[in-house]
mmCIF file of C-alpha atoms in Angstrom:
data_model
loop_
_atom_site.group_PDB
_atom_site.id
_atom_site.type_symbol
_atom_site.label_atom_id
_atom_site.label_comp_id
_atom_site.label_asym_id
_atom_site.label_seq_id
_atom_site.Cartn_x
_atom_site.Cartn_y
_atom_site.Cartn_z
ATOM 1 C CA MET H 1 38.239 131.315 96.708
ATOM 2 C CA ALA H 2 39.353 130.173 100.193
ATOM 3 C CA LEU H 3 38.249 132.236 103.165
ATOM 4 C CA TRP H 4 41.831 133.268 104.058
ATOM 5 C CA GLN H 5 42.188 134.779 100.587
ATOM 6 C CA GLU H 6 38.976 136.775 101.044
ATOM 7 C CA ILE H 7 39.824 138.173 104.497
ATOM 8 C CA LYS H 8 41.238 141.682 104.528
ATOM 9 C CA ILE H 9 42.189 143.314 107.802
ATOM 10 C CA GLU H 10 42.145 147.090 107.990
ATOM 11 C CA PRO H 11 45.300 148.681 109.497
ATOM 12 C CA GLN H 12 43.409 150.026 112.532
ATOM 13 C CA ASP H 13 41.833 146.631 113.191
ATOM 14 C CA ARG H 14 45.205 144.928 112.784
ATOM 15 C CA LYS H 15 46.785 147.220 115.391
ATOM 16 C CA LEU H 16 43.984 146.475 117.847
ATOM 17 C CA LEU H 17 44.148 142.730 117.270
ATOM 18 C CA ILE H 18 47.947 142.720 117.643
ATOM 19 C CA ALA H 19 47.628 144.723 120.876
ATOM 20 C CA PHE H 20 45.016 142.436 122.437
ATOM 21 C CA GLY H 21 46.505 139.203 121.098
ATOM 22 C CA GLY H 22 50.113 140.179 121.805
ATOM 23 C CA THR H 23 49.314 141.281 125.354
ATOM 24 C CA GLY H 24 47.395 138.059 125.897
ATOM 25 C CA LEU H 25 50.383 135.982 124.757
ATOM 26 C CA LEU H 26 52.729 138.021 126.954
ATOM 27 C CA ILE H 27 50.474 137.404 129.951
ATOM 28 C CA MET H 28 50.324 133.689 129.119
ATOM 29 C CA ALA H 29 54.130 133.604 129.059
ATOM 30 C CA LEU H 30 54.171 135.337 132.447
ATOM 31 C CA GLY H 31 51.771 132.706 133.750
ATOM 32 C CA GLY H 32 54.222 130.094 132.483
ATOM 33 C CA VAL H 33 57.033 131.741 134.456
ATOM 34 C CA PHE H 34 54.925 131.475 137.608
ATOM 35 C CA ALA H 35 54.318 127.793 136.810
ATOM 36 C CA LEU H 36 58.089 127.282 136.500
ATOM 37 C CA LEU H 37 58.573 128.892 139.906
ATOM 38 C CA MET H 38 56.044 126.450 141.378
ATOM 39 C CA LEU H 39 58.033 123.619 139.802
ATOM 40 C CA LEU H 40 61.285 124.891 141.293
ATOM 41 C CA VAL H 41 59.699 124.915 144.758
ATOM 42 C CA ARG H 42 57.840 121.594 144.819
ATOM 43 C CA THR H 43 59.978 119.234 142.697
ATOM 44 C CA PRO H 44 62.340 117.460 145.154
ATOM 45 C CA ALA H 45 65.286 117.374 142.739
ATOM 46 C CA LEU H 46 64.833 121.061 141.891
ATOM 47 C CA SER H 47 63.887 122.555 145.262
ATOM 48 C CA ILE H 48 66.072 125.628 145.007
ATOM 49 C CA LEU H 49 63.502 128.243 146.076
ATOM 50 C CA PRO H 50 61.968 128.856 149.524
ATOM 51 C CA SER H 51 58.622 127.168 150.133
ATOM 52 C CA GLY H 52 56.887 130.505 150.792
ATOM 53 C CA ILE H 53 57.112 131.365 147.111
ATOM 54 C CA PHE H 54 54.827 128.486 146.105
ATOM 55 C CA TYR H 55 51.468 130.094 146.920
ATOM 56 C CA GLN H 56 52.622 133.425 145.564
ATOM 57 C CA ALA H 57 53.522 131.706 142.280
ATOM 58 C CA LEU H 58 50.275 129.712 142.369
ATOM 59 C CA THR H 59 48.316 132.954 142.717
ATOM 60 C CA GLY H 60 50.226 134.540 139.843
ATOM 61 C CA HIS H 61 49.808 131.482 137.623
ATOM 62 C CA GLY H 62 46.073 131.190 138.303
ATOM 63 C CA ILE H 63 45.278 134.874 137.837
ATOM 64 C CA MET H 64 47.411 135.381 134.736
ATOM 65 C CA MET H 65 46.412 132.174 132.961
ATOM 66 C CA PHE H 66 42.772 131.853 133.962
ATOM 67 C CA ILE H 67 41.727 135.485 134.205
ATOM 68 C CA PHE H 68 43.855 137.830 132.117
ATOM 69 C CA TRP H 69 45.121 135.645 129.261
ATOM 70 C CA LEU H 70 41.568 134.515 128.517
ATOM 71 C CA GLY H 71 40.203 138.047 128.967
ATOM 72 C CA PHE H 72 42.492 139.570 126.343
ATOM 73 C CA ILE H 73 42.105 136.747 123.810
ATOM 74 C CA GLN H 74 38.317 136.604 124.094
ATOM 75 C CA THR H 75 38.115 140.363 123.654
ATOM 76 C CA ALA H 76 40.260 140.084 120.523
ATOM 77 C CA PHE H 77 37.763 137.499 119.221
ATOM 78 C CA LEU H 78 34.952 140.022 119.692
ATOM 79 C CA ILE H 79 36.826 142.640 117.663
ATOM 80 C CA ALA H 80 37.611 140.165 114.866
ATOM 81 C CA ALA H 81 34.024 138.893 114.770
ATOM 82 C CA GLY H 82 32.659 142.435 114.583
ATOM 83 C CA THR H 83 35.041 143.773 111.949
ATOM 84 C CA VAL H 84 37.151 141.330 109.923
ATOM 85 C CA LEU H 85 34.577 138.579 109.465
ATOM 86 C CA ILE H 86 31.734 140.877 108.391
ATOM 87 C CA ARG H 87 33.926 143.510 106.690
ATOM 88 C CA GLN H 88 32.610 146.199 108.988
ATOM 89 C CA ARG H 89 34.401 149.191 110.465
ATOM 90 C CA LEU H 90 34.589 149.199 114.262
ATOM 91 C CA TRP H 91 32.098 151.662 115.732
ATOM 92 C CA SER H 92 34.700 153.465 117.886
ATOM 93 C CA TYR H 93 38.434 152.782 117.872
ATOM 94 C CA ARG H 94 38.877 155.208 120.773
ATOM 95 C CA LEU H 95 36.480 153.172 122.894
ATOM 96 C CA ALA H 96 38.290 149.947 122.008
ATOM 97 C CA TRP H 97 41.692 151.421 122.865
ATOM 98 C CA LEU H 98 40.244 152.811 126.101
ATOM 99 C CA GLY H 99 39.027 149.325 126.985
ATOM 100 C CA TYR H 100 42.461 147.919 126.154
ATOM 101 C CA GLY H 101 44.206 150.501 128.326
ATOM 102 C CA ILE H 102 41.925 149.767 131.279
ATOM 103 C CA MET H 103 42.504 146.011 130.885
ATOM 104 C CA VAL H 104 46.282 146.521 130.842
ATOM 105 C CA LEU H 105 45.944 148.661 133.980
ATOM 106 C CA ALA H 106 43.974 145.819 135.582
ATOM 107 C CA ALA H 107 46.771 143.358 134.767
ATOM 108 C CA LEU H 108 49.313 145.716 136.354
ATOM 109 C CA PHE H 109 47.155 145.998 139.483
ATOM 110 C CA ALA H 110 47.023 142.194 139.735
ATOM 111 C CA LEU H 111 50.754 141.764 139.148
ATOM 112 C CA THR H 112 51.541 144.399 141.782
ATOM 113 C CA GLY H 113 49.295 142.646 144.289
ATOM 114 C CA ILE H 114 50.946 139.292 143.539
ATOM 115 C CA LEU H 115 54.470 140.700 143.916
ATOM 116 C CA ARG H 116 53.424 142.335 147.205
ATOM 117 C CA GLY H 117 52.578 138.885 148.546
ATOM 118 C CA ALA H 118 48.776 138.712 148.172
ATOM 119 C CA ASN H 119 48.757 134.891 148.087
ATOM 120 C CA VAL H 120 44.988 134.659 147.676
ATOM 121 C CA THR H 121 44.909 132.419 144.530
ATOM 122 C CA TYR H 122 42.433 133.525 141.881
ATOM 123 C CA HIS H 123 39.584 132.792 144.312
ATOM 124 C CA ALA H 124 40.565 135.541 146.793
ATOM 125 C CA ALA H 125 38.170 134.084 149.337
ATOM 126 C CA VAL H 126 36.534 136.229 151.998
ATOM 127 C CA PRO H 127 37.526 136.490 154.886
ATOM 128 C CA LEU H 128 40.817 134.586 154.304
ATOM 129 C CA ALA H 129 42.144 137.379 152.096
ATOM 130 C CA ARG H 130 42.133 139.816 155.029
ATOM 131 C CA GLN H 131 45.542 138.551 156.197
ATOM 132 C CA PHE H 132 47.209 139.835 152.996
ATOM 133 C CA SER H 133 47.751 143.578 152.800
ATOM 134 C CA GLY H 134 47.827 143.562 148.983
ATOM 135 C CA ALA H 135 44.511 141.730 148.559
ATOM 136 C CA TRP H 136 42.736 144.984 147.686
ATOM 137 C CA LEU H 137 44.837 145.181 144.508
ATOM 138 C CA ILE H 138 43.557 141.769 143.387
ATOM 139 C CA TYR H 139 39.912 142.769 143.898
ATOM 140 C CA LEU H 140 40.565 146.100 142.176
ATOM 141 C CA SER H 141 42.215 144.322 139.234
ATOM 142 C CA PHE H 142 39.230 141.994 138.730
ATOM 143 C CA PHE H 143 36.791 144.908 138.876
ATOM 144 C CA THR H 144 38.927 146.976 136.491
ATOM 145 C CA LEU H 145 39.279 144.085 134.040
ATOM 146 C CA ALA H 146 35.500 143.631 133.908
ATOM 147 C CA ALA H 147 35.060 147.385 133.345
ATOM 148 C CA GLY H 148 37.616 147.419 130.516
ATOM 149 C CA MET H 149 36.049 144.413 128.821
ATOM 150 C CA SER H 150 32.660 146.118 129.101
ATOM 151 C CA PHE H 151 33.871 148.997 126.930
ATOM 152 C CA VAL H 152 34.860 146.567 124.174
ATOM 153 C CA VAL H 153 31.546 144.720 124.509
ATOM 154 C CA VAL H 154 29.661 148.005 124.055
ATOM 155 C CA ASP H 155 31.846 148.791 121.040
ATOM 156 C CA PHE H 156 31.074 145.371 119.545
ATOM 157 C CA ILE H 157 27.331 145.801 120.084
ATOM 158 C CA MET H 158 27.344 149.228 118.442
ATOM 159 C CA THR H 159 29.398 147.850 115.533
ATOM 160 C CA ILE H 160 26.826 145.124 114.932
ATOM 161 C CA LEU H 161 23.950 147.605 115.170
ATOM 162 C CA SER H 162 25.634 149.973 112.712
ATOM 163 C CA ALA H 163 25.869 147.107 110.197
ATOM 164 C CA ILE H 164 22.059 146.845 109.991
ATOM 165 C CA GLU H 165 20.727 149.259 107.411
ATOM 166 C CA ASN H 166 17.168 149.623 108.700
ATOM 167 C CA LYS H 167 17.084 149.010 112.448
ATOM 168 C CA PHE H 168 13.283 149.339 112.583
ATOM 169 C CA SER H 169 12.608 146.611 110.023
ATOM 170 C CA LEU H 170 12.218 142.996 111.151
ATOM 171 C CA ARG H 171 13.027 141.907 107.613
ATOM 172 C CA ALA H 172 16.338 143.786 107.761
ATOM 173 C CA TRP H 173 17.212 142.118 111.069
ATOM 174 C CA ALA H 174 16.291 138.661 109.723
ATOM 175 C CA THR H 175 18.343 139.204 106.555
ATOM 176 C CA PHE H 176 21.296 140.425 108.605
ATOM 177 C CA PHE H 177 21.334 137.456 110.980
ATOM 178 C CA LYS H 178 20.818 134.998 108.132
ATOM 179 C CA GLY H 179 23.858 136.344 106.289
ATOM 180 C CA LEU H 180 26.134 136.534 109.348
ATOM 181 C CA PRO H 181 29.171 134.239 109.501
ATOM 182 C CA ILE H 182 28.708 131.493 112.068
ATOM 183 C CA SER H 183 31.556 132.832 114.220
ATOM 184 C CA THR H 184 30.106 136.340 114.393
ATOM 185 C CA PHE H 185 26.764 134.881 115.451
ATOM 186 C CA ALA H 186 28.656 132.911 118.121
ATOM 187 C CA ALA H 187 30.066 136.184 119.468
ATOM 188 C CA ILE H 188 26.580 137.724 119.550
ATOM 189 C CA ALA H 189 25.138 134.676 121.343
ATOM 190 C CA GLY H 190 27.988 134.902 123.836
ATOM 191 C CA LEU H 191 26.825 138.370 124.860
ATOM 192 C CA PHE H 192 23.834 136.805 126.611
ATOM 193 C CA ILE H 193 26.201 135.240 129.128
ATOM 194 C CA ALA H 194 29.101 137.715 128.920
ATOM 195 C CA ILE H 195 27.070 140.778 129.926
ATOM 196 C CA PRO H 196 25.482 139.209 133.057
ATOM 197 C CA GLY H 197 28.914 137.794 133.936
ATOM 198 C CA LEU H 198 30.605 141.193 133.693
ATOM 199 C CA ILE H 199 27.862 142.830 135.756
ATOM 200 C CA ALA H 200 28.150 140.103 138.411
ATOM 201 C CA ALA H 201 31.949 140.468 138.462
ATOM 202 C CA MET H 202 31.845 144.235 138.933
ATOM 203 C CA LYS H 203 29.262 143.861 141.686
ATOM 204 C CA VAL H 204 31.066 141.185 143.705
ATOM 205 C CA PHE H 205 34.616 142.500 143.280
ATOM 206 C CA GLY H 206 33.626 146.129 143.729
ATOM 207 C CA THR H 207 32.070 145.179 147.067
ATOM 208 C CA ALA H 208 35.074 142.994 147.962
ATOM 209 C CA PHE H 209 37.432 145.893 147.164
ATOM 210 C CA PHE H 210 35.674 148.168 149.643
ATOM 211 C CA TRP H 211 35.541 145.285 152.148
ATOM 212 C CA SER H 212 39.323 144.853 151.872
ATOM 213 C CA LEU H 213 39.700 148.535 152.793
ATOM 214 C CA GLY H 214 37.448 148.045 155.844
ATOM 215 C CA MET H 215 34.668 150.243 154.458
ATOM 216 C CA VAL H 216 31.832 147.677 154.162
ATOM 217 C CA GLU H 217 30.921 144.226 155.426
ATOM 218 C CA ILE H 218 30.468 141.231 153.161
ATOM 219 C CA LEU H 219 29.060 137.801 154.014
ATOM 220 C CA PRO H 220 31.400 134.944 153.037
ATOM 221 C CA GLY H 221 28.461 132.902 151.724
ATOM 222 C CA ALA H 222 27.240 135.767 149.539
ATOM 223 C CA PHE H 223 30.748 136.352 148.183
ATOM 224 C CA ARG H 224 31.161 132.658 147.436
ATOM 225 C CA MET H 225 27.835 132.527 145.595
ATOM 226 C CA HIS H 226 28.433 135.615 143.448
ATOM 227 C CA TRP H 227 32.051 134.640 142.776
ATOM 228 C CA HIS H 228 30.954 131.289 141.356
ATOM 229 C CA ILE H 229 28.222 132.900 139.257
ATOM 230 C CA ALA H 230 30.744 135.296 137.703
ATOM 231 C CA PHE H 231 33.543 132.811 137.133
ATOM 232 C CA HIS H 232 31.343 129.923 136.049
ATOM 233 C CA ILE H 233 30.096 132.146 133.234
ATOM 234 C CA TYR H 234 33.608 133.444 132.599
ATOM 235 C CA HIS H 235 35.204 130.020 132.178
ATOM 236 C CA TYR H 236 32.551 128.839 129.728
ATOM 237 C CA MET H 237 33.115 131.831 127.457
ATOM 238 C CA PRO H 238 36.368 130.285 126.127
ATOM 239 C CA ALA H 239 34.450 127.153 125.109
ATOM 240 C CA LEU H 240 32.028 129.227 123.058
ATOM 241 C CA ALA H 241 34.855 131.322 121.596
ATOM 242 C CA LEU H 242 36.896 128.206 120.751
ATOM 243 C CA VAL H 243 34.019 126.724 118.771
ATOM 244 C CA GLY H 244 33.520 130.029 116.962
ATOM 245 C CA VAL H 245 37.220 130.157 116.041
ATOM 246 C CA ALA H 246 37.103 126.511 114.903
ATOM 247 C CA TYR H 247 34.483 127.387 112.269
ATOM 248 C CA VAL H 248 36.796 130.121 110.948
ATOM 249 C CA LEU H 249 39.818 127.807 110.907
ATOM 250 C CA VAL H 250 38.185 124.951 108.985
ATOM 251 C CA GLU H 251 36.940 127.405 106.363
ATOM 252 C CA ALA H 252 40.226 129.311 106.174
ATOM 253 C CA THR H 253 42.569 126.307 106.081
ATOM 254 C CA ALA H 254 40.565 123.633 104.265
ATOM 255 C CA ASP H 255 37.907 125.715 102.469
ATOM 256 C CA ALA H 256 35.360 123.499 104.213
ATOM 257 C CA ARG H 257 31.733 124.577 104.163
ATOM 258 C CA SER H 258 28.922 123.421 106.419
ATOM 259 C CA VAL H 259 27.095 120.342 105.175
ATOM 260 C CA TYR H 260 24.130 121.496 107.234
ATOM 261 C CA ALA H 261 22.206 124.739 107.028
ATOM 262 C CA LYS H 262 24.204 127.478 108.757
ATOM 263 C CA GLN H 263 21.096 128.311 110.763
ATOM 264 C CA LEU H 264 21.490 124.974 112.593
ATOM 265 C CA ALA H 265 25.009 125.824 113.766
ATOM 266 C CA LYS H 266 23.882 129.306 114.757
ATOM 267 C CA ALA H 267 20.915 127.944 116.705
ATOM 268 C CA LEU H 268 23.208 125.642 118.680
ATOM 269 C CA PHE H 269 25.109 128.668 119.995
ATOM 270 C CA LEU H 270 21.895 129.847 121.639
ATOM 271 C CA LEU H 271 22.046 126.753 123.867
ATOM 272 C CA TYR H 272 25.049 128.221 125.718
ATOM 273 C CA PRO H 273 23.122 131.108 127.319
ATOM 274 C CA LEU H 274 20.307 128.635 128.014
ATOM 275 C CA PHE H 275 22.428 125.995 129.774
ATOM 276 C CA VAL H 276 25.459 127.833 131.195
ATOM 277 C CA PRO H 277 24.096 130.382 133.742
ATOM 278 C CA PRO H 278 21.947 128.027 135.862
ATOM 279 C CA THR H 279 24.648 125.344 136.079
ATOM 280 C CA PHE H 280 26.955 127.360 138.363
ATOM 281 C CA VAL H 281 25.430 125.443 141.279
ATOM 282 C CA TYR H 282 27.687 122.429 140.743
ATOM 283 C CA HIS H 283 30.596 124.542 142.046
ATOM 284 C CA LEU H 284 28.807 124.732 145.388
ATOM 285 C CA LEU H 285 27.995 121.053 145.984
ATOM 286 C CA MET H 286 30.087 121.073 149.186
ATOM 287 C CA ASP H 287 28.462 124.249 150.517
ATOM 288 C CA PRO H 288 26.447 123.332 153.652
ATOM 289 C CA ASN H 289 24.242 126.417 153.254
ATOM 290 C CA LEU H 290 22.749 125.217 149.965
ATOM 291 C CA ALA H 291 19.581 123.108 150.010
ATOM 292 C CA TYR H 292 19.786 119.532 148.713
ATOM 293 C CA ASN H 293 17.109 120.157 146.071
ATOM 294 C CA VAL H 294 19.090 123.089 144.692
ATOM 295 C CA LYS H 295 22.258 120.961 144.526
ATOM 296 C CA PHE H 296 20.370 118.159 142.786
ATOM 297 C CA MET H 297 18.939 120.539 140.206
ATOM 298 C CA GLY H 298 22.328 122.136 139.603
ATOM 299 C CA THR H 299 23.986 118.743 139.142
ATOM 300 C CA SER H 300 21.292 117.599 136.723
ATOM 301 C CA LEU H 301 21.568 120.767 134.646
ATOM 302 C CA SER H 302 25.363 120.447 134.522
ATOM 303 C CA LEU H 303 24.929 117.331 132.365
ATOM 304 C CA LEU H 304 23.531 119.571 129.625
ATOM 305 C CA VAL H 305 26.253 122.214 129.539
ATOM 306 C CA GLY H 306 28.505 120.271 127.160
ATOM 307 C CA VAL H 307 25.721 119.366 124.709
ATOM 308 C CA PRO H 308 26.142 122.325 122.293
ATOM 309 C CA THR H 309 29.930 121.867 122.136
ATOM 310 C CA VAL H 310 29.578 118.145 121.338
ATOM 311 C CA LEU H 311 27.040 118.873 118.596
ATOM 312 C CA HIS H 312 29.289 121.581 117.120
ATOM 313 C CA THR H 313 32.139 119.045 117.084
ATOM 314 C CA PHE H 314 30.099 116.730 114.859
ATOM 315 C CA ILE H 315 29.268 119.600 112.479
ATOM 316 C CA ILE H 316 32.884 120.810 112.244
ATOM 317 C CA LEU H 317 34.261 117.308 111.683
ATOM 318 C CA GLY H 318 31.515 116.764 109.108
ATOM 319 C CA MET H 319 32.605 119.923 107.283
ATOM 320 C CA LEU H 320 36.198 118.677 107.084
ATOM 321 C CA GLU H 321 35.241 115.132 106.126
ATOM 322 C CA ALA H 322 32.835 116.260 103.386
ATOM 323 C CA ARG H 323 35.444 118.639 101.946
ATOM 324 C CA MET H 324 38.174 115.990 101.859
ATOM 325 C CA ARG H 325 35.907 113.200 100.595
ATOM 326 C CA GLY H 326 34.661 115.577 97.920
ATOM 327 C CA ALA H 327 38.282 115.982 96.824
ATOM 328 C CA GLY H 328 38.398 112.219 96.166
ATOM 329 C CA TYR H 329 40.170 110.931 99.264
ATOM 330 C CA SER H 330 39.267 107.597 100.862
ATOM 331 C CA PHE H 331 37.160 106.895 103.940
ATOM 332 C CA PHE H 332 40.110 107.369 106.330
ATOM 333 C CA GLY H 333 42.657 108.751 103.884
ATOM 334 C CA TRP H 334 41.201 112.267 104.117
ATOM 335 C CA LEU H 335 42.698 112.646 107.593
ATOM 336 C CA LYS H 336 46.294 112.709 106.358
ATOM 337 C CA HIS H 337 45.385 115.188 103.602
ATOM 338 C CA LEU H 338 44.168 117.837 106.023
ATOM 339 C CA PRO H 339 46.274 121.044 105.965
ATOM 340 C CA TRP H 340 48.341 120.043 108.985
ATOM 341 C CA GLY H 341 51.038 122.492 107.986
#
């Protein structure tokens, strides 16, 4: 039986997934509107809007597409990995809905700041943001988003823990992890970079929020460093999530199974928390305050960050190829028999 025929989504889980996924798509559409506004400003044949709108639209596009769209979709992946894929009831639906509500509030904060003219882009650099009176709303939105996502992360962790029958038995833990779907294990591995990233985000943007109100001082170099730590981690989470979703899709659409031991694919996900956090340095190669040796080390490590994704690509393509070749298709003919529909 194909995976899609086996999957059953409980009504409460479906409502949550529709809420997170639907809001994410709505935010992506809003980001597209901001992109259209940028086009209407900068394209010579279509320059029908005042030039001052460009950076406002650029800020809206960057924040909605890079921050909030990804935040909602990745959180939906956590819920699906913790419930649908392992046929487990979510630990607390109230906590998940609370997290969703806080994330929506964060998006409204950001949108309000953008419409008030806080043209800070998604970087919101210190001290340049001081010239925009609505900058505090941007910092508050980033902090609030991280807080809301944290509630869902806690809910996911508790859901996974509740699925283990004997939490004090190493054998029970080993059996549980061995039987986990690859995508659920990917979500668990992602926690090792998601949690430090959320903590870093709340720290840097909480401080920046109070700075924007004139209550504390913040060093531009320190802000720049912590910002890149938080967002470097944040923008590699989609790569991990994408690979996890790809394993679900090839099983659900083509009934393809791994030609390797599942433990190999799971082990590769552990390379993300090993390689991703220390490679944030390559974002700071132009920073004069950073020592050359640190820059060299960061650049060298950055060569490794794509290794797990490349290896997963070979496994996923191998799953598809083995499934199609097993069905009797030729060496290249299997490509056109994939379920493109």
